[in-house]
Every structure is written in C-alpha cells, then in structure tokens.
Short mmCIF file of C-alpha atoms in Angstrom, two decimals:
data_model
loop_
_atom_site.label_atom_id
_atom_site.label_comp_id
_atom_site.label_asym_id
_atom_site.label_seq_id
_atom_site.Cartn_x
_atom_site.Cartn_y
_atom_site.Cartn_z
CA MET A 1354 -34.77 -8.64 8.34
CA ALA A 1355 -34.35 -4.87 8.11
CA GLU A 1356 -37.82 -4.38 9.55
CA LYS A 1357 -36.97 -6.60 12.51
CA ARG A 1358 -33.82 -4.64 13.23
CA PHE A 1359 -35.73 -1.39 13.10
CA VAL A 1360 -37.97 -2.69 15.87
CA ILE A 1361 -34.94 -3.80 17.89
CA ALA A 1362 -33.27 -0.43 17.47
CA THR A 1363 -36.21 1.59 18.68
CA ALA A 1364 -37.70 -0.52 21.46
CA PRO A 1365 -35.14 -2.63 23.34
CA GLN A 1366 -36.19 -4.79 26.25
CA SER A 1367 -35.11 -3.61 29.67
CA THR A 1368 -32.94 -6.67 30.34
CA LEU A 1369 -30.56 -8.31 27.90
CA ASP A 1370 -30.83 -12.02 27.29
CA GLU A 1371 -28.80 -14.16 24.90
CA THR A 1372 -31.28 -13.76 22.04
CA ALA A 1373 -31.53 -9.97 22.28
CA PHE A 1374 -27.77 -9.75 22.73
CA ALA A 1375 -27.05 -11.69 19.53
CA GLU A 1376 -29.53 -9.57 17.58
CA ALA A 1377 -28.03 -6.36 18.99
CA VAL A 1378 -24.50 -7.46 18.00
CA SER A 1379 -25.77 -8.03 14.47
CA PHE A 1380 -27.52 -4.66 14.44
CA LEU A 1381 -24.38 -2.83 15.62
CA ALA A 1382 -22.15 -4.66 13.14
CA ASP A 1383 -24.48 -3.57 10.33
CA ARG A 1384 -24.38 0.03 11.52
CA ASP A 1385 -20.67 0.40 12.36
CA GLU A 1386 -17.88 -1.00 10.18
CA HIS A 1387 -15.38 -0.94 13.05
CA LEU A 1388 -17.64 -3.04 15.27
CA ALA A 1389 -18.23 -5.33 12.32
CA GLY A 1390 -14.46 -5.70 12.17
CA VAL A 1391 -14.38 -6.73 15.83
CA VAL A 1392 -16.94 -9.47 15.20
CA LYS A 1393 -15.10 -10.64 12.07
CA ALA A 1394 -11.72 -10.72 13.82
CA TYR A 1395 -12.69 -12.08 17.23
CA GLY A 1396 -16.20 -13.47 16.96
CA GLN A 1397 -19.19 -12.55 19.09
CA PRO A 1398 -18.32 -11.58 22.69
CA PRO A 1399 -19.81 -13.33 25.71
CA LEU A 1400 -22.76 -11.61 27.33
CA TRP A 1401 -20.76 -11.28 30.59
CA VAL A 1402 -23.22 -11.04 33.43
CA ARG A 1403 -23.17 -11.12 37.22
CA GLU A 1404 -25.81 -12.31 39.63
CA PRO A 1405 -27.56 -9.19 41.02
CA GLY A 1406 -27.10 -8.54 44.71
CA PHE A 1407 -24.70 -7.57 47.46
CA PRO A 1408 -21.79 -9.84 46.38
CA ALA A 1409 -21.74 -8.38 42.88
CA LEU A 1410 -21.65 -4.83 44.17
CA VAL A 1411 -18.88 -5.66 46.64
CA TYR A 1412 -16.88 -7.22 43.82
CA ILE A 1413 -17.26 -4.10 41.69
CA ILE A 1414 -16.16 -1.90 44.60
CA LEU A 1415 -13.07 -4.12 44.94
CA GLU A 1416 -12.36 -3.53 41.24
CA GLN A 1417 -12.16 0.23 41.68
CA GLN A 1418 -8.71 1.46 40.61
CA VAL A 1419 -6.99 -1.93 40.85
CA SER A 1420 -6.20 -4.69 38.37
CA LEU A 1421 -8.87 -7.25 37.65
CA ALA A 1422 -6.56 -10.02 38.84
CA SER A 1423 -6.07 -8.28 42.19
CA ALA A 1424 -9.80 -7.73 42.65
CA ARG A 1425 -10.56 -11.33 41.67
CA ALA A 1426 -8.05 -12.66 44.18
CA ALA A 1427 -9.41 -10.47 46.97
CA PHE A 1428 -12.98 -11.49 46.23
CA GLY A 1429 -11.96 -15.15 46.28
CA ARG A 1430 -10.42 -14.67 49.74
CA LEU A 1431 -13.59 -12.92 50.87
CA GLN A 1432 -15.76 -15.81 49.71
CA ALA A 1433 -13.47 -18.25 51.51
CA ALA A 1434 -13.71 -16.22 54.71
CA VAL A 1435 -17.48 -15.83 54.72
CA GLY A 1436 -20.02 -17.81 52.80
CA PRO A 1437 -22.63 -17.32 51.71
CA LEU A 1438 -21.72 -13.66 51.38
CA THR A 1439 -24.56 -11.66 52.91
CA PRO A 1440 -24.54 -8.15 54.44
CA THR A 1441 -24.97 -9.58 57.95
CA ARG A 1442 -22.14 -12.08 57.57
CA PHE A 1443 -19.91 -9.44 56.00
CA LEU A 1444 -20.37 -7.14 58.98
CA LYS A 1445 -18.97 -9.81 61.30
CA LEU A 1446 -15.54 -9.43 59.69
CA SER A 1447 -13.17 -7.08 61.51
CA ASP A 1448 -11.28 -4.29 59.80
CA ALA A 1449 -8.07 -6.29 60.27
CA GLU A 1450 -9.59 -9.31 58.57
CA LEU A 1451 -10.82 -7.20 55.66
CA LEU A 1452 -7.37 -5.64 55.32
CA ARG A 1453 -5.79 -9.12 55.06
CA ILE A 1454 -8.38 -10.07 52.45
CA GLY A 1455 -7.43 -7.07 50.33
CA PHE A 1456 -9.76 -4.24 51.28
CA SER A 1457 -8.23 -0.79 51.61
CA ARG A 1458 -9.42 1.39 54.48
CA GLN A 1459 -11.64 3.31 52.09
CA LYS A 1460 -13.18 0.20 50.57
CA THR A 1461 -13.73 -1.24 54.04
CA LEU A 1462 -15.72 1.89 54.91
CA TYR A 1463 -17.69 1.86 51.67
CA THR A 1464 -18.68 -1.79 51.90
CA ARG A 1465 -19.54 -1.56 55.59
CA LEU A 1466 -21.87 1.37 54.96
CA LEU A 1467 -23.53 -0.54 52.13
CA ALA A 1468 -23.83 -3.74 54.19
CA GLU A 1469 -25.29 -1.88 57.17
CA SER A 1470 -27.90 -0.18 55.02
CA LEU A 1471 -28.92 -3.50 53.47
CA ALA A 1472 -28.84 -5.43 56.74
CA ARG A 1473 -31.06 -2.83 58.45
CA ARG A 1474 -33.34 -2.79 55.40
CA TYR A 1475 -32.90 0.92 54.79
CA PHE A 1476 -32.27 -0.04 51.19
CA ASN A 1477 -33.05 -3.04 49.00
CA LEU A 1478 -31.06 -3.70 45.85
CA ARG A 1479 -34.09 -5.40 44.32
CA ASP A 1480 -35.78 -1.99 44.18
CA LEU A 1481 -33.36 -1.06 41.39
CA HIS A 1482 -34.98 -3.56 39.05
CA GLU A 1483 -38.11 -1.42 38.81
CA LEU A 1484 -36.33 1.87 38.13
CA GLU A 1485 -35.24 3.52 34.90
CA ASP A 1486 -31.49 3.71 34.30
CA ASP A 1487 -31.01 7.28 35.54
CA SER A 1488 -33.07 6.74 38.67
CA ALA A 1489 -31.32 3.48 39.49
CA ARG A 1490 -27.94 5.13 38.98
CA LYS A 1491 -28.86 8.02 41.28
CA MET A 1492 -29.99 5.62 43.98
CA LEU A 1493 -26.67 3.77 43.85
CA ILE A 1494 -24.40 6.79 43.82
CA ALA A 1495 -26.16 8.13 46.91
CA PHE A 1496 -23.96 5.66 48.81
CA LYS A 1497 -20.52 6.83 49.83
CA GLY A 1498 -17.90 5.17 47.66
CA ILE A 1499 -20.24 4.28 44.81
CA GLY A 1500 -19.60 6.62 41.92
CA ARG A 1501 -20.80 6.72 38.34
CA TRP A 1502 -18.44 3.97 37.16
CA THR A 1503 -19.43 1.52 39.91
CA ALA A 1504 -23.12 2.19 39.38
CA ASP A 1505 -22.83 1.82 35.61
CA ILE A 1506 -20.96 -1.48 35.82
CA TYR A 1507 -23.59 -2.86 38.19
CA LEU A 1508 -26.42 -1.75 35.92
CA LEU A 1509 -24.65 -3.12 32.85
CA SER A 1510 -23.51 -6.49 34.20
CA ALA A 1511 -25.87 -7.38 37.06
CA LEU A 1512 -29.10 -5.80 35.85
CA ARG A 1513 -28.16 -6.33 32.19
CA ARG A 1514 -29.47 -2.96 31.08
CA PRO A 1515 -29.01 -2.64 27.30
CA ASP A 1516 -28.01 1.02 26.96
CA ILE A 1517 -25.52 1.62 29.78
CA TRP A 1518 -22.29 3.20 28.54
CA PRO A 1519 -19.62 3.50 31.29
CA THR A 1520 -17.67 6.54 30.11
CA GLY A 1521 -15.40 6.39 33.15
CA ASP A 1522 -13.97 3.00 32.22
CA LEU A 1523 -10.33 3.28 31.18
CA ALA A 1524 -10.22 -0.03 29.31
CA LEU A 1525 -13.31 0.94 27.33
CA ALA A 1526 -11.74 4.28 26.36
CA THR A 1527 -8.54 2.51 25.29
CA ALA A 1528 -10.50 -0.04 23.28
CA VAL A 1529 -12.50 2.66 21.49
CA GLN A 1530 -9.26 4.44 20.62
CA GLU A 1531 -7.76 1.25 19.20
CA VAL A 1532 -10.81 -0.02 17.33
CA LYS A 1533 -11.67 3.39 15.91
CA GLY A 1534 -8.05 4.30 15.14
CA LEU A 1535 -8.18 7.54 17.14
CA ARG A 1536 -5.02 9.53 17.75
CA ARG A 1537 -5.83 9.99 21.43
CA ARG A 1538 -7.71 8.07 24.04
CA PRO A 1539 -11.15 9.70 24.21
CA SER A 1540 -12.24 11.61 27.29
CA PRO A 1541 -15.52 10.68 29.02
CA ASP A 1542 -17.27 13.52 27.17
CA ARG A 1543 -15.84 12.35 23.86
CA LEU A 1544 -16.86 8.78 24.63
CA GLU A 1545 -20.39 9.98 25.28
CA SER A 1546 -20.60 11.75 21.94
CA LEU A 1547 -19.05 8.83 20.06
CA SER A 1548 -21.64 6.47 21.51
CA ARG A 1549 -24.70 8.14 20.00
CA PRO A 1550 -24.92 5.91 16.90
CA TRP A 1551 -24.92 2.79 19.11
CA ARG A 1552 -28.04 3.70 21.06
CA PRO A 1553 -30.09 1.96 22.37
CA TRP A 1554 -27.52 -0.87 22.57
CA ARG A 1555 -24.50 0.87 24.04
CA ALA A 1556 -24.01 -1.84 26.69
CA VAL A 1557 -23.64 -4.31 23.83
CA ALA A 1558 -21.20 -1.98 22.06
CA ALA A 1559 -19.19 -1.78 25.30
CA ARG A 1560 -18.91 -5.56 25.40
CA LEU A 1561 -17.71 -5.58 21.81
CA PHE A 1562 -15.00 -3.03 22.60
CA TRP A 1563 -13.93 -4.95 25.73
CA HIS A 1564 -13.86 -8.12 23.65
CA ALA A 1565 -11.43 -6.47 21.22
CA TYR A 1566 -9.35 -5.09 24.09
CA LEU A 1567 -8.92 -8.52 25.67
CA SER A 1568 -8.43 -10.38 22.41
CA ARG A 1569 -5.69 -8.03 21.25
CA ARG A 1570 -3.84 -8.68 24.50
CA GLY A 1571 -4.20 -12.42 24.29
CA GLN A 1572 -6.40 -12.58 27.36
CA LYS A 1573 -9.29 -14.92 27.92
CA SER A 1574 -12.76 -13.72 27.05
CA SER A 1575 -13.61 -12.47 30.51
CA ALA A 1576 -14.86 -8.93 30.95
CA VAL A 1577 -12.46 -6.12 31.62
CA SER A 1578 -14.75 -4.46 34.11
CA LEU A 1579 -17.27 -7.14 34.89
#
C-alpha cells in the first residue's frame, strides 16, 4: 500500500475522479494528523464538482464577495430567466434585468465581457483543458473581473485539477486556522507555505478543510466556494 501511495503522491492525474479523490484523501490523512482528524470526525468530503463551461464561470463570478446563499439565489433566478444559459442568450438580457436578478453593475460588466468574447469565439473555455494550471489561470485572469480566486475555483471545481490551492478564499483560511489550531487566520502567503506538505493534492486538502468548516457550523455538505 505504501508503494501505491508513493506513486499517487508523485504523479497525480490531471483530473480528479472519485477513485483518485478517495486515494488522495487517504494519502493526506496518513501524512497530516489534523486532516486525519477531519476524516475521523466528519467522514470523507464530497468531491464537489461543477460542469465546465460558461454557466459555471458566471456562477463563480456571482459568488465573489457575497454569501453563498445570495449567489445561489441569483443564479437560480438567472436560470429561470434564460435557459439554457449560453453566452448568446445571456447577452439578450438588459442591464435592468440583470440588476433584478442580482448582478451588481460590476458583475454585469464582467459577465457581459466574458459572454461577448465567447459568443464571438475570441476565446473558448475548452482550450483551458489542454493547459497546465499556471497557463490556464493566466488565460482566465486576462478577463476583466476574473481574479486569482475566481480562476482557482474554476480550475478546482470545474476542471477538477488536483493541486489547486485557492489562497484568497476566506472560508479556507478560517478552516485552516480552526483545524490547525492557529492563533490567527493565515494570510494568503502563510496559506501557501502551509500547503507544501499537501502537494500534489492541495485541491483535495482544500475540500477537507471546507468539509470541516461546514460541518462545524452544522451546514450541509455543499462546498463553501464551489
């Protein structure tokens, strides 16, 4: 078994599936006693994935700096207003309609720019599948309104990359503080340094920390940022 985990630790597949995810959880629990405690206390977390594409990225943009419940409600109204949700259909909505749905002026601008680029085929989200993490992230953050956090959450949840570690996620930082018993909530730089032992499965470690965060608050096992 140890030999198998050595292989997993050094050569992860580019996309997480349920089998690799379960093996990675086991590997991390063996390596880190605090993560082992999460599994013991709350069980294995869900894989938490999104379908890659325009709707997923719009949803993540809606989640920027608002509660998950608020973003979920707004996305539900968007789906009711236009379905299926495609860039072309999205562009038919007026600014007033988007405001009623729950888009701020900034998010209206961001999503319109993204939709226009996709509709005119200046950019194809499927191209991201062939790129390494850093290159895919750079391609995403070239769009106005898509920063590191948004790009990382898309790569982690929609493309299911195994080693994405979203250091800008507040819930993740809070969860690391709680699980690790830190005196202060870690900064993004501190989160980055703390994550080194969890490579190349940091996206799995993130799900474990989110699982603890939700479970401690009595919330359902749905992702904090996904």
